[in-house]
Tab-separated table of C-alpha atoms in Angstrom:
chain	number	residue	atom	x	y	z
A	1222	UNK	CA	-16.348	-5.272	9.019
A	1223	UNK	CA	-12.608	-6.384	7.174
A	1224	UNK	CA	-13.898	-8.542	5.020
A	1225	UNK	CA	-15.856	-6.185	3.886
A	1226	UNK	CA	-13.254	-4.442	3.164
A	1227	UNK	CA	-11.854	-6.343	1.228
A	1228	UNK	CA	-13.727	-7.427	-1.499
A	1229	UNK	CA	-14.566	-3.419	-2.088
A	1230	UNK	CA	-10.477	-3.669	-2.520
A	1231	UNK	CA	-10.944	-6.040	-5.118
A	1232	UNK	CA	-14.654	-5.695	-7.018
A	1233	UNK	CA	-15.009	-2.582	-6.785
A	1234	UNK	CA	-13.770	-0.580	-9.683
A	1235	UNK	CA	-10.933	1.841	-9.257
A	1236	UNK	CA	-12.821	4.586	-11.011
A	1237	UNK	CA	-15.212	4.137	-9.170
A	1238	UNK	CA	-13.837	3.994	-5.803
A	1239	UNK	CA	-11.839	7.389	-6.411
A	1240	UNK	CA	-15.483	8.877	-6.151
A	1241	UNK	CA	-16.716	9.318	-9.584
A	1242	UNK	CA	-20.408	8.240	-9.537
A	1243	UNK	CA	-20.929	5.146	-10.764
A	1244	UNK	CA	-24.679	6.294	-12.316
A	1245	UNK	CA	-22.820	7.892	-15.156
A	1246	UNK	CA	-22.804	6.300	-18.568
A	1247	UNK	CA	-19.436	5.320	-18.641
A	1248	UNK	CA	-19.253	3.687	-15.030
A	1249	UNK	CA	-23.089	2.414	-14.571
A	1250	UNK	CA	-22.599	-1.215	-15.766
A	1251	UNK	CA	-19.653	-1.763	-13.916
A	1252	UNK	CA	-22.194	-0.687	-11.093
A	1253	UNK	CA	-24.235	-2.988	-11.835
A	1254	UNK	CA	-21.321	-5.698	-12.090
A	1255	UNK	CA	-20.317	-4.409	-9.018
A	1256	UNK	CA	-23.876	-4.770	-7.426
A	1257	UNK	CA	-24.679	-8.000	-8.459
A	1258	UNK	CA	-21.602	-9.170	-7.323
A	1259	UNK	CA	-23.433	-8.299	-3.977
A	1260	UNK	CA	-26.113	-10.120	-4.923
A	1261	UNK	CA	-24.226	-13.262	-4.813
A	1262	UNK	CA	-22.256	-12.801	-1.605
A	1263	UNK	CA	-26.500	-12.294	-0.646
A	1264	UNK	CA	-25.587	-8.611	0.833
A	1265	UNK	CA	-27.455	-6.457	-1.036
A	1266	UNK	CA	-29.689	-8.008	1.772
A	1267	UNK	CA	-27.825	-8.868	4.126
A	1268	UNK	CA	-30.717	-7.720	7.152
A	1269	UNK	CA	-33.295	-9.916	5.679
A	1270	UNK	CA	-34.642	-12.751	6.424
A	1271	UNK	CA	-33.259	-15.934	4.572
A	1272	UNK	CA	-36.492	-16.795	2.712
A	1273	UNK	CA	-36.147	-13.462	1.431
A	1274	UNK	CA	-32.643	-14.041	-0.408
A	1275	UNK	CA	-30.679	-12.493	2.577
A	1276	UNK	CA	-28.813	-13.462	5.102
A	1277	UNK	CA	-30.752	-12.119	8.228
A	1278	UNK	CA	-27.415	-10.374	10.459
A	1279	UNK	CA	-27.626	-8.471	12.819
A	1280	UNK	CA	-28.355	-4.280	12.817
A	1281	UNK	CA	-25.412	-4.048	14.483
A	1282	UNK	CA	-23.221	-5.950	11.403
A	1283	UNK	CA	-25.915	-4.750	9.041
A	1284	UNK	CA	-24.358	-1.017	9.745
A	1285	UNK	CA	-20.991	-1.837	9.315
A	1286	UNK	CA	-21.558	-2.847	6.390
A	1287	UNK	CA	-23.791	0.277	4.639
A	1288	UNK	CA	-20.589	2.154	6.519
A	1289	UNK	CA	-17.461	0.359	4.614
A	1290	UNK	CA	-19.990	0.400	1.126
A	1291	UNK	CA	-21.223	4.111	1.624
A	1292	UNK	CA	-17.789	5.689	3.590
A	1293	UNK	CA	-15.907	3.579	0.172
A	1294	UNK	CA	-18.421	5.378	-3.031
A	1295	UNK	CA	-19.203	1.953	-3.159
A	1296	UNK	CA	-22.573	1.837	-5.298
A	1297	UNK	CA	-25.377	0.068	-2.921
A	1298	UNK	CA	-29.170	-0.822	-4.043
A	1299	UNK	CA	-30.774	2.460	-2.207
A	1300	UNK	CA	-34.706	0.822	-3.394
A	1301	UNK	CA	-33.978	-2.253	-1.851
A	1302	UNK	CA	-33.333	-0.700	1.037
A	1303	UNK	CA	-36.645	1.383	1.235
A	1304	UNK	CA	-39.217	-0.702	-0.693
A	1305	UNK	CA	-37.841	-3.963	-0.091
A	1306	UNK	CA	-39.242	-4.003	4.260
A	1307	UNK	CA	-42.585	-2.629	3.108
A	1308	UNK	CA	-43.364	-5.035	0.944
A	1309	UNK	CA	-42.813	-7.720	3.789
A	1310	UNK	CA	-44.776	-5.876	6.046
A	1311	UNK	CA	-47.549	-5.171	3.900
A	1312	UNK	CA	-47.453	-6.914	0.174
A	1313	UNK	CA	-49.491	-9.610	-0.935
A	1314	UNK	CA	-47.723	-13.102	-1.632
A	1315	UNK	CA	-47.199	-12.302	-4.947
A	1316	UNK	CA	-45.741	-9.791	-4.687
A	1317	UNK	CA	-43.382	-10.696	-2.211
A	1318	UNK	CA	-42.374	-13.880	-4.170
A	1319	UNK	CA	-42.423	-11.649	-7.394
A	1320	UNK	CA	-40.146	-9.056	-6.184
A	1321	UNK	CA	-38.055	-9.526	-3.358
A	1322	UNK	CA	-35.769	-12.219	-4.463
A	1323	UNK	CA	-35.543	-10.497	-7.935
A	1324	UNK	CA	-34.756	-7.673	-6.057
A	1325	UNK	CA	-31.864	-9.724	-4.001
A	1326	UNK	CA	-29.883	-10.640	-7.229
A	1327	UNK	CA	-30.700	-6.858	-7.939
A	1328	UNK	CA	-32.323	-8.594	-11.527
A	1329	UNK	CA	-34.242	-5.811	-11.034
A	1330	UNK	CA	-33.314	-2.503	-10.375
A	1331	UNK	CA	-35.960	0.347	-9.154
A	1332	UNK	CA	-36.717	3.918	-9.051
A	1333	UNK	CA	-38.659	6.001	-6.609
A	1334	UNK	CA	-42.350	7.993	-6.822
A	1335	UNK	CA	-42.896	9.792	-3.823
A	1336	UNK	CA	-41.343	13.713	-4.653
A	1337	UNK	CA	-44.039	16.296	-6.625
A	1338	UNK	CA	-42.975	19.705	-7.917
A	1339	UNK	CA	-45.633	20.689	-5.061
A	1340	UNK	CA	-45.113	17.952	-2.517
A	1341	UNK	CA	-41.022	17.229	-1.474
A	1342	UNK	CA	-40.293	17.259	1.758
A	1343	UNK	CA	-44.437	17.651	2.322
A	1344	UNK	CA	-45.072	13.982	0.310
A	1345	UNK	CA	-48.352	14.197	1.570
A	1346	UNK	CA	-49.246	17.002	-0.241
A	1347	UNK	CA	-48.734	14.916	-3.396
A	1348	UNK	CA	-51.584	15.061	-6.027
A	1349	UNK	CA	-51.192	12.227	-9.143
A	1350	UNK	CA	-53.939	10.946	-9.068
A	1351	UNK	CA	-54.569	6.552	-8.379
A	1352	UNK	CA	-58.326	5.938	-10.162
A	1353	UNK	CA	-59.840	2.428	-10.010
A	1354	UNK	CA	-61.660	0.794	-13.538
A	1355	UNK	CA	-62.490	-2.349	-13.630
A	1356	UNK	CA	-59.983	-4.572	-11.834
A	1357	UNK	CA	-57.021	-1.897	-12.789
A	1358	UNK	CA	-56.525	1.838	-11.259
A	1359	UNK	CA	-55.453	4.633	-13.901
A	1360	UNK	CA	-52.807	6.447	-12.934
A	1361	UNK	CA	-52.495	10.353	-13.952
A	1362	UNK	CA	-49.540	13.181	-12.705
A	1363	UNK	CA	-46.138	14.118	-12.878
A	1364	UNK	CA	-43.533	12.978	-10.687
A	1365	UNK	CA	-40.023	15.196	-10.114
A	1366	UNK	CA	-36.304	14.434	-9.090
A	1367	UNK	CA	-36.442	10.994	-10.156
A	1368	UNK	CA	-33.425	9.596	-9.211
A	1369	UNK	CA	-32.683	6.240	-12.349
A	1370	UNK	CA	-36.354	6.726	-13.783
A	1371	UNK	CA	-34.271	6.627	-17.588
A	1372	UNK	CA	-33.156	2.826	-16.486
A	1373	UNK	CA	-35.345	1.471	-14.199
A	1374	UNK	CA	-37.468	-1.590	-14.736
A	1375	UNK	CA	-39.948	-1.193	-12.461
A	1376	UNK	CA	-40.766	2.373	-9.832
A	1377	UNK	CA	-42.778	2.097	-6.176
A	1378	UNK	CA	-44.962	5.275	-6.978
A	1379	UNK	CA	-47.707	6.371	-4.214
A	1380	UNK	CA	-50.100	8.076	-5.478
A	1381	UNK	CA	-54.051	9.591	-4.584
A	1382	UNK	CA	-56.600	8.019	-4.872
A	1383	UNK	CA	-59.165	9.037	-2.643
A	1384	UNK	CA	-59.061	13.349	-3.466
A	1385	UNK	CA	-61.903	14.208	-1.550
A	1386	UNK	CA	-60.049	12.519	2.215
A	1387	UNK	CA	-57.720	14.015	4.637
A	1388	UNK	CA	-54.163	14.748	3.537
A	1389	UNK	CA	-52.988	11.718	5.325
A	1390	UNK	CA	-55.363	9.995	4.506
A	1391	UNK	CA	-56.304	8.574	0.556
A	1392	UNK	CA	-53.527	7.249	-0.627
A	1393	UNK	CA	-51.800	4.243	-2.066
A	1394	UNK	CA	-48.675	2.808	-3.256
A	1395	UNK	CA	-47.823	1.098	-6.032
A	1396	UNK	CA	-45.379	-0.947	-8.008
A	1397	UNK	CA	-45.803	-0.217	-11.617
A	1398	UNK	CA	-43.630	-1.802	-14.392
A	1399	UNK	CA	-41.418	1.148	-16.361
A	1400	UNK	CA	-42.674	-0.011	-19.643
A	1401	UNK	CA	-46.686	0.486	-19.166
A	1402	UNK	CA	-47.504	2.818	-22.278
A	1403	UNK	CA	-48.349	6.749	-21.158
A	1404	UNK	CA	-44.762	6.545	-19.146
A	1405	UNK	CA	-42.834	9.470	-20.255
A	1406	UNK	CA	-39.343	10.227	-18.696
A	1407	UNK	CA	-37.679	13.738	-19.505
A	1408	UNK	CA	-33.838	14.832	-17.909
A	1409	UNK	CA	-33.972	17.791	-15.044
A	1410	UNK	CA	-30.957	19.209	-15.723
A	1411	UNK	CA	-28.243	19.771	-13.064
A	1412	UNK	CA	-25.003	21.702	-12.300
A	1413	UNK	CA	-22.855	18.206	-12.137
A	1414	UNK	CA	-24.005	17.782	-16.256
A	1415	UNK	CA	-24.981	13.743	-15.509
A	1416	UNK	CA	-28.478	12.331	-15.638
A	1417	UNK	CA	-29.318	11.073	-12.288
A	1418	UNK	CA	-32.701	12.787	-11.851
A	1419	UNK	CA	-35.406	13.109	-14.049
A	1420	UNK	CA	-39.110	13.618	-13.698
A	1421	UNK	CA	-42.139	11.680	-15.097
A	1422	UNK	CA	-45.127	11.646	-16.339
A	1423	UNK	CA	-48.567	9.986	-16.100
A	1424	UNK	CA	-50.447	9.625	-18.973
A	1425	UNK	CA	-53.663	6.973	-18.118
A	1426	UNK	CA	-51.014	4.377	-17.002
A	1427	UNK	CA	-52.715	1.220	-16.680
A	1428	UNK	CA	-51.768	-0.368	-12.941
A	1429	UNK	CA	-53.225	-4.483	-12.357
A	1430	UNK	CA	-55.002	-4.173	-8.545
A	1431	UNK	CA	-52.584	-6.811	-7.706
A	1432	UNK	CA	-49.624	-3.968	-7.399
A	1433	UNK	CA	-51.356	-2.386	-4.202
A	1434	UNK	CA	-48.415	-2.758	-1.693
A	1435	UNK	CA	-51.232	-3.373	1.444
A	1436	UNK	CA	-54.745	-1.070	1.026
A	1437	UNK	CA	-56.245	0.504	-0.355
A	1438	UNK	CA	-55.922	4.773	1.146
A	1439	UNK	CA	-53.867	3.604	2.852
A	1440	UNK	CA	-50.936	4.508	1.513
A	1441	UNK	CA	-49.010	6.925	3.942
A	1442	UNK	CA	-48.794	3.730	6.713
A	1443	UNK	CA	-46.603	2.066	3.916
A	1444	UNK	CA	-44.595	4.786	2.560
A	1445	UNK	CA	-43.339	5.499	6.394
A	1446	UNK	CA	-42.406	2.167	6.570
A	1447	UNK	CA	-40.008	2.731	3.511
A	1448	UNK	CA	-38.883	6.174	5.410
A	1449	UNK	CA	-38.383	4.460	8.894
A	1450	UNK	CA	-36.315	1.520	7.242
A	1451	UNK	CA	-33.277	2.912	7.739
A	1452	UNK	CA	-33.147	5.513	11.240
A	1453	UNK	CA	-29.582	5.306	12.160
A	1454	UNK	CA	-27.982	7.439	9.920
A	1455	UNK	CA	-25.519	5.506	9.429
A	1456	UNK	CA	-25.248	6.719	5.962
A	1457	UNK	CA	-25.131	10.113	6.971
A	1458	UNK	CA	-22.113	9.371	8.954
A	1459	UNK	CA	-19.978	7.481	6.244
A	1460	UNK	CA	-20.904	10.141	3.676
A	1461	UNK	CA	-19.397	12.736	6.635
A	1462	UNK	CA	-16.332	10.986	7.758
A	1463	UNK	CA	-15.306	10.766	3.171
A	1464	UNK	CA	-15.599	14.331	2.915
A	1465	UNK	CA	-14.012	14.687	6.427
A	1466	UNK	CA	-10.880	12.984	4.663
A	1467	UNK	CA	-11.257	14.007	1.499
A	1468	UNK	CA	-11.498	17.599	2.197
A	1469	UNK	CA	-8.109	17.161	4.889
A	1470	UNK	CA	-6.556	15.250	1.946
A	1471	UNK	CA	-7.274	17.929	-0.780
A	1472	UNK	CA	-5.986	20.793	1.147
A	1473	UNK	CA	-2.575	18.984	1.792
A	1474	UNK	CA	-2.058	18.217	-2.080
A	1475	UNK	CA	-3.311	22.134	-2.840
A	1476	UNK	CA	-1.869	24.119	-0.240
A	1477	UNK	CA	1.210	22.467	1.114
A	1478	UNK	CA	2.693	22.862	5.156
A	1479	UNK	CA	-0.634	24.242	5.771
A	1480	UNK	CA	-0.997	22.065	8.850
A	1481	UNK	CA	1.836	23.420	9.859
A	1482	UNK	CA	1.645	26.919	9.489
A	1483	UNK	CA	-2.418	27.382	10.261
A	1484	UNK	CA	-3.412	26.291	13.722
A	1485	UNK	CA	-6.552	27.567	13.640
A	1486	UNK	CA	-7.357	25.813	10.806
A	1487	UNK	CA	-6.370	23.178	13.035
A	1488	UNK	CA	-7.974	23.419	15.441
A	1489	UNK	CA	-11.285	23.977	13.231
A	1490	UNK	CA	-10.151	20.562	12.045
A	1491	UNK	CA	-9.366	18.662	15.007
A	1492	UNK	CA	-12.397	19.796	16.596
A	1493	UNK	CA	-14.577	18.094	13.351
A	1494	UNK	CA	-12.664	15.399	14.028
A	1495	UNK	CA	-14.288	14.626	17.233
A	1496	UNK	CA	-17.990	15.534	15.841
A	1497	UNK	CA	-17.302	12.743	13.163
A	1498	UNK	CA	-16.674	10.156	16.149
A	1499	UNK	CA	-20.029	11.618	18.036
A	1500	UNK	CA	-22.140	11.735	15.198
A	1501	UNK	CA	-20.866	7.858	14.860
A	1502	UNK	CA	-21.386	7.070	18.255
A	1503	UNK	CA	-25.177	8.749	18.094
A	1504	UNK	CA	-25.333	6.117	14.802
A	1505	UNK	CA	-24.298	2.989	16.238
A	1506	UNK	CA	-26.052	3.719	19.505
A	1507	UNK	CA	-29.956	3.537	17.537
A	1508	UNK	CA	-28.687	0.788	15.725
A	1509	UNK	CA	-28.160	-1.031	19.279
A	1510	UNK	CA	-30.960	0.441	20.777
A	1511	UNK	CA	-33.106	-1.617	17.397
A	1512	UNK	CA	-31.503	-4.774	17.772
A	1513	UNK	CA	-32.489	-4.813	21.398
A	1514	UNK	CA	-36.648	-4.631	20.318
A	1515	UNK	CA	-36.739	-0.963	21.222
A	1516	UNK	CA	-38.265	1.500	19.557
A	1517	UNK	CA	-35.074	4.379	19.067
A	1518	UNK	CA	-38.090	7.273	18.536
A	1519	UNK	CA	-36.185	10.492	21.155
A	1520	UNK	CA	-32.405	8.863	19.508
A	1521	UNK	CA	-32.915	8.768	16.161
A	1522	UNK	CA	-34.715	12.365	15.964
A	1523	UNK	CA	-31.541	13.469	17.702
A	1524	UNK	CA	-28.322	11.897	15.060
A	1525	UNK	CA	-30.934	12.679	12.350
A	1526	UNK	CA	-30.283	16.638	13.934
A	1527	UNK	CA	-26.757	16.427	14.794
A	1528	UNK	CA	-25.232	14.515	11.611
A	1529	UNK	CA	-26.918	16.841	9.323
A	1530	UNK	CA	-25.694	20.606	11.156
A	1531	UNK	CA	-22.103	18.532	10.843
A	1532	UNK	CA	-22.587	18.046	7.376
A	1533	UNK	CA	-22.915	21.843	7.722
A	1534	UNK	CA	-19.913	22.288	9.610
A	1535	UNK	CA	-17.714	20.193	7.582
A	1536	UNK	CA	-18.782	22.108	4.110
A	1537	UNK	CA	-18.447	25.077	5.632
A	1538	UNK	CA	-14.409	23.964	6.552
A	1539	UNK	CA	-13.759	23.064	3.045
A	1540	UNK	CA	-14.839	25.684	1.611
A	1541	UNK	CA	-12.277	27.878	3.920
A	1542	UNK	CA	-9.601	25.091	3.479
A	1543	UNK	CA	-9.923	24.899	0.042
A	1544	UNK	CA	-11.031	27.877	-1.325
A	1545	UNK	CA	-11.031	28.779	-5.079
A	1546	UNK	CA	-10.832	24.647	-5.021
A	1547	UNK	CA	-13.842	23.798	-3.343
A	1548	UNK	CA	-16.636	24.170	-6.414
A	1549	UNK	CA	-14.294	21.232	-8.346
A	1550	UNK	CA	-13.683	19.182	-5.742
A	1551	UNK	CA	-17.598	19.384	-5.026
A	1552	UNK	CA	-18.017	18.478	-8.110
A	1553	UNK	CA	-15.388	15.372	-8.436
A	1554	UNK	CA	-17.094	14.175	-5.911
A	1555	UNK	CA	-21.474	15.177	-6.011
A	1556	UNK	CA	-22.789	11.729	-5.889
A	1557	UNK	CA	-21.735	11.364	-2.087
A	1558	UNK	CA	-24.360	14.178	-1.512
A	1559	UNK	CA	-26.733	12.926	-4.684
A	1560	UNK	CA	-29.524	12.052	-3.306
A	1561	UNK	CA	-31.493	8.512	-4.071
A	1562	UNK	CA	-34.051	8.661	-1.328
A	1563	UNK	CA	-36.648	10.559	-0.803
A	1564	UNK	CA	-36.583	13.861	1.072
């Protein structure tokens, strides 16, 4: 933990550490320089086997690393943590050799093609079609909420290849070069007014059959690997801790003396501080169970529920503490709430 904190203190720009969005046009190159330095230290894939460009770190060490990085607003590569475990488990030798080391070195910037206008949290409802044509598949459809698609080199994308199959079957998972003809990226305007979110259209886009991850029509099972790769919930814990600390700091700045005069609010914040510790211990319990080689099925669900509700409680208290200052403060720290992972 001390090593990671020291690295962040030296290498991360003051602007990004202060909570500014690292993926704005002004900050993007600084964010990528930082991520490439992580690659040099083999920290992008800190838990991956050494032959894949990682360090083979324990689950606990991975959690400590992610907690420190996320708490300090450090720009990580969320797609690396989702896609690469799926490639390790389901990918061909060609895909492993082509993409894992390059991702570990941050030579490739990924985006994810999961959500659609009618398939967000209900991912199995996706309708983007991929039809076999010789040694390729032809993709037609639309993806929505595609973070950084306008900058990405490649997309990992889930499509429907058998429209007659039951809902959770008949899907195939591909990796696709974003420079392929027929791909169109359009910005989705958001309240925070930065360009991270996009919709992507696919018009007769060809992808070689060699770029299928796993088996044809078995893409749902591959996708669950990407969604299950991080089950501890340490990301949610770290963002909650940061939000709490920033609310307390902003309150002291905007309302001097409030900690002495408002005993009710002090009590509410104290209760939240206790809940933060509970959520953190729940997350580390999941990591410990995983490290013991056991499936933390119920425990990860408990952690997810507790920490999701904790985020809501912190937000409500933040609105109470900051009042009219809250919208501006939320906009400043929007990157912590911006999703780069599938719903």
